[in-house]
Amino acid sequence: DEDRGVKLGLGDFIFYSVLIGRAALFDATTLVTCFCAVLTGLILTLFCLAVFRQALPALPISIFLGIAFFFTTRYAVMPFLHPLAAHGVFV
């Protein structure tokens, strides 16, 4: 019965935490965006695990979403939010 559970290795959590830690170096918006992307990737992985009923790696979807949202937030969203915050407009 123990073999039927979902298991994540320690390496998975290390990669997730490095990505989230790197996002935390910049600002809170990037941190929250990456955190939500990694959680969404984990949920999608668990959903695919339930649908396909076979072993799946836990890293690819979460890391891809996390990195994609990191660069999107860092280089596409934040250049627009910083001038708004400087003028007192908060979104």
C-alpha positions as a printed Julia matrix, in Angstrom:
91×3 Matrix{Float64}:
  0.0    0.0     0.0
  2.91   2.38    0.59
  3.95   2.22   -3.09
  0.67   3.83   -4.24
  1.42   7.25   -2.69
  2.92  10.25   -4.41
  6.55  10.86   -3.53
  8.72  13.89   -4.21
 12.44  13.65   -3.81
 14.6   16.06   -1.85
 16.16  17.26   -5.1
 12.79  18.54   -6.3
 12.42  20.76   -3.26
 15.99  22.03   -3.6
 15.37  23.18   -7.18
 12.07  24.81   -6.19
 13.64  26.62   -3.25
 16.6   27.86   -5.32
 14.21  29.33   -7.87
 12.02  30.95   -5.21
 15.09  32.21   -3.34
 16.45  33.77   -6.51
 13.11  35.47   -7.14
 13.11  36.81   -3.57
 16.34  38.7    -4.3
 14.51  41.04   -6.67
 11.11  42.02   -5.28
  7.91  40.7    -3.75
  6.01  40.65   -7.04
  8.54  38.33   -8.66
  8.59  36.17   -5.54
  4.81  35.74   -5.41
  4.56  35.15   -9.16
  7.23  32.42   -9.1
  5.74  30.82   -6.0
  2.29  30.64   -7.64
  3.82  29.29  -10.87
  5.68  26.5    -9.04
  2.52  25.55   -7.11
  0.52  25.55  -10.34
  3.13  23.3   -11.93
  2.92  20.88   -9.01
 -0.86  20.79   -9.27
 -0.65  20.16  -13.03
  1.87  17.38  -12.43
 -0.42  15.74   -9.86
 -3.34  16.09  -12.26
 -1.34  14.42  -15.06
 -0.3   11.71  -12.62
 -3.96  10.99  -11.86
 -4.93  10.97  -15.55
 -2.04   8.93  -16.99
 -1.57   6.67  -13.94
  2.17   6.3   -14.43
  5.27   7.76  -12.83
  6.05  11.32  -13.89
  8.98  13.58  -13.04
  7.96  16.4   -10.71
 10.44  19.01  -11.93
  9.77  19.85  -15.59
  6.36  21.52  -15.46
  7.0   23.41  -12.22
 10.47  24.58  -13.13
  9.42  25.59  -16.65
  6.49  27.63  -15.33
  8.6   29.11  -12.54
 11.4   30.2   -14.88
  8.96  31.49  -17.51
  7.07  33.58  -14.96
 10.34  34.75  -13.36
 11.61  36.24  -16.62
  8.18  37.5   -17.67
  7.66  39.28  -14.37
 11.22  40.52  -14.09
 11.62  41.9   -17.61
  8.08  42.52  -18.91
  5.9   43.41  -15.9
  8.24  45.15  -13.45
  9.44  47.86  -15.87
  5.81  49.0   -16.05
  5.05  48.67  -12.34
  8.05  50.63  -11.01
  7.07  53.96  -12.66
  3.49  53.51  -11.49
  4.64  52.91   -7.91
  6.92  55.96   -8.11
  3.86  58.1    -8.9
  1.76  56.59   -6.12
 -0.36  54.28   -8.28
 -0.54  50.8    -6.83
 -2.06  47.92   -8.77
